[in-house]
Short mmCIF file of C-alpha atoms in Angstrom, two decimals:
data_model
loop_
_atom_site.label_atom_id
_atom_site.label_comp_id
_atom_site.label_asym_id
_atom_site.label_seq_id
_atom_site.Cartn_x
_atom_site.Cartn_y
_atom_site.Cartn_z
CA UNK A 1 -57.13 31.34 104.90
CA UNK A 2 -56.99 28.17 106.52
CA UNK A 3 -59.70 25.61 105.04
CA UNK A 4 -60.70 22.07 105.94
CA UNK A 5 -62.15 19.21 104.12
CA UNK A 6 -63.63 16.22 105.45
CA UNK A 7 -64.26 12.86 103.11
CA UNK A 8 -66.86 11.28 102.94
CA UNK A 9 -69.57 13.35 104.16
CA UNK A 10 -71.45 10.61 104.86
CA UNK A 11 -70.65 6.79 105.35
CA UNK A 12 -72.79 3.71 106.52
CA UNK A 13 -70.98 0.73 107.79
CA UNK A 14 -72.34 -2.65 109.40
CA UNK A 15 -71.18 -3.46 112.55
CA UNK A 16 -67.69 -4.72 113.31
CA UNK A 17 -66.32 -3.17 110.10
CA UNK A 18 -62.96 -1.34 110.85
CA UNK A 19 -63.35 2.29 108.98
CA UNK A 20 -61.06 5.33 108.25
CA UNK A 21 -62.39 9.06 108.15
CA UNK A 22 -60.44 11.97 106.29
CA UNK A 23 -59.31 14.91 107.11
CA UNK A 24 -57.11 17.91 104.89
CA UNK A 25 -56.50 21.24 105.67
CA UNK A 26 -55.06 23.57 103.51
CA UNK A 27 -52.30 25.40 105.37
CA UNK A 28 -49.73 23.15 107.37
CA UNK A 29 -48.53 25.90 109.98
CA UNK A 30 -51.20 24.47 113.11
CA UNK A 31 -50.77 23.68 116.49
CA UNK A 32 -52.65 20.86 117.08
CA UNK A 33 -55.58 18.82 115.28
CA UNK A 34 -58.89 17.88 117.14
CA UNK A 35 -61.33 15.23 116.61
CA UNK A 36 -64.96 15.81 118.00
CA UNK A 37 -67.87 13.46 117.79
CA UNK A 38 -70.84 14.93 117.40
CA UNK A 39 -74.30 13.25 118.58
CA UNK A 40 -77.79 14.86 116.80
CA UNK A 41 -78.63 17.77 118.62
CA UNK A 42 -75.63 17.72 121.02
CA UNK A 43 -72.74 19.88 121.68
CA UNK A 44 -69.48 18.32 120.87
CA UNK A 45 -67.27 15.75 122.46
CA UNK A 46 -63.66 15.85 122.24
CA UNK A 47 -62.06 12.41 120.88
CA UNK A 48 -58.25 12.89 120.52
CA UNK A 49 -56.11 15.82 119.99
CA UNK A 50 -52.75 15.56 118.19
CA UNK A 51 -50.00 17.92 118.79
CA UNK A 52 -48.41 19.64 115.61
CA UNK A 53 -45.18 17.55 116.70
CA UNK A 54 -46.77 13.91 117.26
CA UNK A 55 -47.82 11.74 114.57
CA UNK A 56 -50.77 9.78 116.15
CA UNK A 57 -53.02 9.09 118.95
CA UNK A 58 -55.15 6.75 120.28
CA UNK A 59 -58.11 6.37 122.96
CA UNK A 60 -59.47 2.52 122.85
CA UNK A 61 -60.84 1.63 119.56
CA UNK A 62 -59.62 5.26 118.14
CA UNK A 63 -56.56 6.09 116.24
CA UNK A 64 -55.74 9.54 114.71
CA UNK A 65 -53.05 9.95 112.60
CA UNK A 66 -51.01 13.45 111.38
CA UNK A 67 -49.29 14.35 108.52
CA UNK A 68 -48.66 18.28 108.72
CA UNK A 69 -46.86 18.60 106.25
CA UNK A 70 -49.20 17.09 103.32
CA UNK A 71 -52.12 18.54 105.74
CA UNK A 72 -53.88 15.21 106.24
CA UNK A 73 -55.35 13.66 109.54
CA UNK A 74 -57.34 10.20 109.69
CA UNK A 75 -59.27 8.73 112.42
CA UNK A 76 -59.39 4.84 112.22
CA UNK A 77 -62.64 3.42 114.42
CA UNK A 78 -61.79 -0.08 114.82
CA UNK A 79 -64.16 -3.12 115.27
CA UNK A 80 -67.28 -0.15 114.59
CA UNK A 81 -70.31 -0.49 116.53
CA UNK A 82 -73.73 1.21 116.51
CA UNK A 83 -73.19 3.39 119.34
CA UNK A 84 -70.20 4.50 116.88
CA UNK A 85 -73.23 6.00 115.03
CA UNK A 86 -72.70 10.43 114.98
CA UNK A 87 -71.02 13.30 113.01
CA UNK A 88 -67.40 13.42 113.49
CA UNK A 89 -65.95 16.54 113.30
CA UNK A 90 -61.90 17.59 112.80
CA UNK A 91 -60.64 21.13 113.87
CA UNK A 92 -57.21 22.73 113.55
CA UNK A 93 -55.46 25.50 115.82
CA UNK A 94 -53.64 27.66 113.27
CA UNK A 95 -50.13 28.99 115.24
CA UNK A 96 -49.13 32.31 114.76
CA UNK A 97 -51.62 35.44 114.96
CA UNK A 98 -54.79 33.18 114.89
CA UNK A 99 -53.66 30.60 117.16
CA UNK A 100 -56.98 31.53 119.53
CA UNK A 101 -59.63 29.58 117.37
CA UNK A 102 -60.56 26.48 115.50
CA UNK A 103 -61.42 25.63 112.12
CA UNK A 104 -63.79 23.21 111.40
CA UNK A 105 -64.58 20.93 108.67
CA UNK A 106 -68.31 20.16 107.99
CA UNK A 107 -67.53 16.60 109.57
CA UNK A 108 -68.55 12.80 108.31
CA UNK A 109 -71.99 11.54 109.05
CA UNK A 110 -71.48 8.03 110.10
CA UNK A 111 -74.09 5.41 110.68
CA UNK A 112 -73.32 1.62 111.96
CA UNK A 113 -75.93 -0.53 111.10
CA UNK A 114 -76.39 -3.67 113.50
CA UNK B 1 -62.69 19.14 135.30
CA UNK B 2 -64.39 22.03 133.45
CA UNK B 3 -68.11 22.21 132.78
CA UNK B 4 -70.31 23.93 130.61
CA UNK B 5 -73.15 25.12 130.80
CA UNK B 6 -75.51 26.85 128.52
CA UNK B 7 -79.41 28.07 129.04
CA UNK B 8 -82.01 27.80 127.84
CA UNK B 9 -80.92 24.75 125.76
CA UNK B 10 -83.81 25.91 122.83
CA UNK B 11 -85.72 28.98 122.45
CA UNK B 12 -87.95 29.68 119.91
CA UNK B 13 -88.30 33.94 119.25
CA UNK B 14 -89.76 36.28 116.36
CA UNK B 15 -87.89 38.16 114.00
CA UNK B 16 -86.80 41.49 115.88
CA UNK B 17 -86.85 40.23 119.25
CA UNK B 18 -84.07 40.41 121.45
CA UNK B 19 -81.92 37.78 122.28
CA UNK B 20 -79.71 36.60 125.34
CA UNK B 21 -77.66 33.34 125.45
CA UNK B 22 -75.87 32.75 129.01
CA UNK B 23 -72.97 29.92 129.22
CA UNK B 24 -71.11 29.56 132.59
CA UNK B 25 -67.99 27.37 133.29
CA UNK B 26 -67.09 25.54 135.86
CA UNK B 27 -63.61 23.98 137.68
CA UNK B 28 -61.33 26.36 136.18
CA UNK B 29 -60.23 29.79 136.06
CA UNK B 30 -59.31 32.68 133.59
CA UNK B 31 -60.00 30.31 130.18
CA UNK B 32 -60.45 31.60 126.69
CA UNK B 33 -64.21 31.39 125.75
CA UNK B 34 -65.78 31.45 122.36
CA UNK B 35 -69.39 31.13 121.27
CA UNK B 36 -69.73 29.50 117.83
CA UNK B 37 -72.73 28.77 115.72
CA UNK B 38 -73.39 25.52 113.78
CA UNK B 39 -76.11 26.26 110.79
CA UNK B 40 -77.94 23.28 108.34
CA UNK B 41 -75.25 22.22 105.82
CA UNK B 42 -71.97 25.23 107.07
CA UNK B 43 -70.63 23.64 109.39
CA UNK B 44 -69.31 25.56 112.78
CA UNK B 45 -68.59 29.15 112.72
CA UNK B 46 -66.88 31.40 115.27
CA UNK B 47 -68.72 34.60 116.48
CA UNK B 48 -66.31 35.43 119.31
CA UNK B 49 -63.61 35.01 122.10
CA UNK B 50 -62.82 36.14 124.94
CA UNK B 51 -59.61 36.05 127.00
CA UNK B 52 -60.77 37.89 129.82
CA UNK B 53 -63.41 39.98 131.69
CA UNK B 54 -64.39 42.55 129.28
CA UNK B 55 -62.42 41.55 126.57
CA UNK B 56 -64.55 40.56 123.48
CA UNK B 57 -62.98 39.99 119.78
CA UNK B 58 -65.42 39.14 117.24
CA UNK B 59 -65.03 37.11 114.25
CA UNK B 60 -67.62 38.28 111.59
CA UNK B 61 -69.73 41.37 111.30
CA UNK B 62 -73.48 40.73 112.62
CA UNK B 63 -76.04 42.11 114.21
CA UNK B 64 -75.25 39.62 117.59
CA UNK B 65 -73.00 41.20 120.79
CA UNK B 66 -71.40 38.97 123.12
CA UNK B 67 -70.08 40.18 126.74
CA UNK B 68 -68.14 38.62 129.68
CA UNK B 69 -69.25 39.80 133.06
CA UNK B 70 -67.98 37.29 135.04
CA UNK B 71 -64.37 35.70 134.59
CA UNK B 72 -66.84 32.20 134.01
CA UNK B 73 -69.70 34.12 132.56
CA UNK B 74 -70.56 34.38 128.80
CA UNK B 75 -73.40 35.89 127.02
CA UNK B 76 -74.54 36.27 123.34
CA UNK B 77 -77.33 39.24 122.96
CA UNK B 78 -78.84 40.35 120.10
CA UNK B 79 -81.34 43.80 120.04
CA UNK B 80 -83.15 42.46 117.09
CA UNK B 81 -83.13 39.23 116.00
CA UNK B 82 -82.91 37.95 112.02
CA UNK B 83 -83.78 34.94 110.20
CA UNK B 84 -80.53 34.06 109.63
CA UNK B 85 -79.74 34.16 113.08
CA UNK B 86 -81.52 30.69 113.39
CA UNK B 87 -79.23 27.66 114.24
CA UNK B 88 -77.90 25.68 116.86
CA UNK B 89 -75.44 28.40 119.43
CA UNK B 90 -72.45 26.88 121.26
CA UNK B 91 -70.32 27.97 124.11
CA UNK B 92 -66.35 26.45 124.35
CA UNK B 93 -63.67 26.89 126.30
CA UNK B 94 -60.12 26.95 126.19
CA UNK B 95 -56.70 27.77 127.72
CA UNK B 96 -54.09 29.45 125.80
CA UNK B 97 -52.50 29.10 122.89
CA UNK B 98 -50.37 26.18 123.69
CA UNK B 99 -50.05 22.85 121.57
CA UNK B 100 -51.35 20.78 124.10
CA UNK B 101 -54.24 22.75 124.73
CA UNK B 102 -58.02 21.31 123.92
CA UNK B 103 -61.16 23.14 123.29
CA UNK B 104 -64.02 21.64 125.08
CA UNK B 105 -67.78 22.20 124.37
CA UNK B 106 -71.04 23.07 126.29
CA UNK B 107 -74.40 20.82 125.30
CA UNK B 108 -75.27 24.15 122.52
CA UNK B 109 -78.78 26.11 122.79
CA UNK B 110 -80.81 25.88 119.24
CA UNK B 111 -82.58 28.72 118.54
CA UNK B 112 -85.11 29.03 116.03
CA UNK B 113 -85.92 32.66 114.51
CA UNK B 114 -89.76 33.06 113.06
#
């Protein structure tokens, strides 16, 4: 049964301070990896999504990285500001006979402080 | 691009009420929809998918129904609502099983059971 883990599950930066959030997942055999942001009381937004075959992407101050085989994603947040501020959530799409759903990790709590 | 939508976005209802959830989509056709639930401190749980009219998997035994009426139309019912049913509801879409494919989220209806 697939699993993920997300450290820390909760981190407070000030503002401008470049910052890395972790992802694992406990079986390697996905499709792709998701990152979702997460705003109180909101549904989720979709950040970056990184193919089982690619090794990063990025979307302006965003960078996610994948290593499938040790089943570890980051996401880097460079030059963090306070509008950074949410839950960030990663997801993987197992292949194979589950490859219909996502499994979520219970996401990092972030907070930029001005 | 797709939309979501999801009414009413909170609803308040006693234990052993009955329940109905509606999420419609918008600018596409024939996608995968699942309805997930996020509860305090679990993180985000499937309930079910969809693939097509009528076609309804579910993910874990409960005393919630979901049906698809509509090729765009997605509802989560409950006769007889429990405690535990409390949390924050969320309708997604996606399409297919492919790599590239992302899983995008309506705004979420929170329901609180009493």
């Amino acid at each position: 049964k697939q699993e993920v883990t997300q450290i820390p599950a909760a981190l407070s930066v000030p503002e401008g301070e470049n910052l890395v959030l972790n992802c694992s997942f406990t079986d390697s055999a996905i499709y792709n990896l998701q990152w979702f942001r997460q705003d109180p009381g909101k549904g989720l937004t979709s950040l970056l999504l990184i193919q089982s075959s690619q090794r990063e992407q990025t979307s302006g101050r965003l960078n996610a990285s994948l290593d499938k085989s040790s089943g570890r994603s980051t996401l880097y947040i460079a030059a963090s500001q306070p509008g950074d501020s949410a839950t960030y959530l990663c997801a993987v799409r197992e292949s194979g006979g589950s490859n219909y759903k996502l499994t979520f990790g219970k996401g990092t709590l972030l907070t930029v402080n001005p | 691009s797709q939309t979501i939508h999801q009414w009413p976005a909170t609803l308040v209802q006693p234990v052993g009420s009955p329940l109905s959830l509606e999420c419609t989509v918008e600018g596409t056709s024939n996608p995968n929809l699942y309805w997930y639930r996020q509860a305090a401190g679990r993180g985000l749980q499937l309930l079910f998918y969809s693939v097509g009219i009528g076609q309804i998997s579910s993910e874990v035994p409960q005393n919630l129904s979901a049906s698809r009426p509509q090729d765009r139309q997605f509802i989560l019912s409950s006769k007889k609502l429990l405690l535990s049913d409390s949390g924050f509801y969320l309708c997604a879409l996606g399409r297919g099983a492919s790599s590239y494919n992302e899983q995008f989220f309506g705004p979420g209806t929170r329901l609180t059971v009493l």
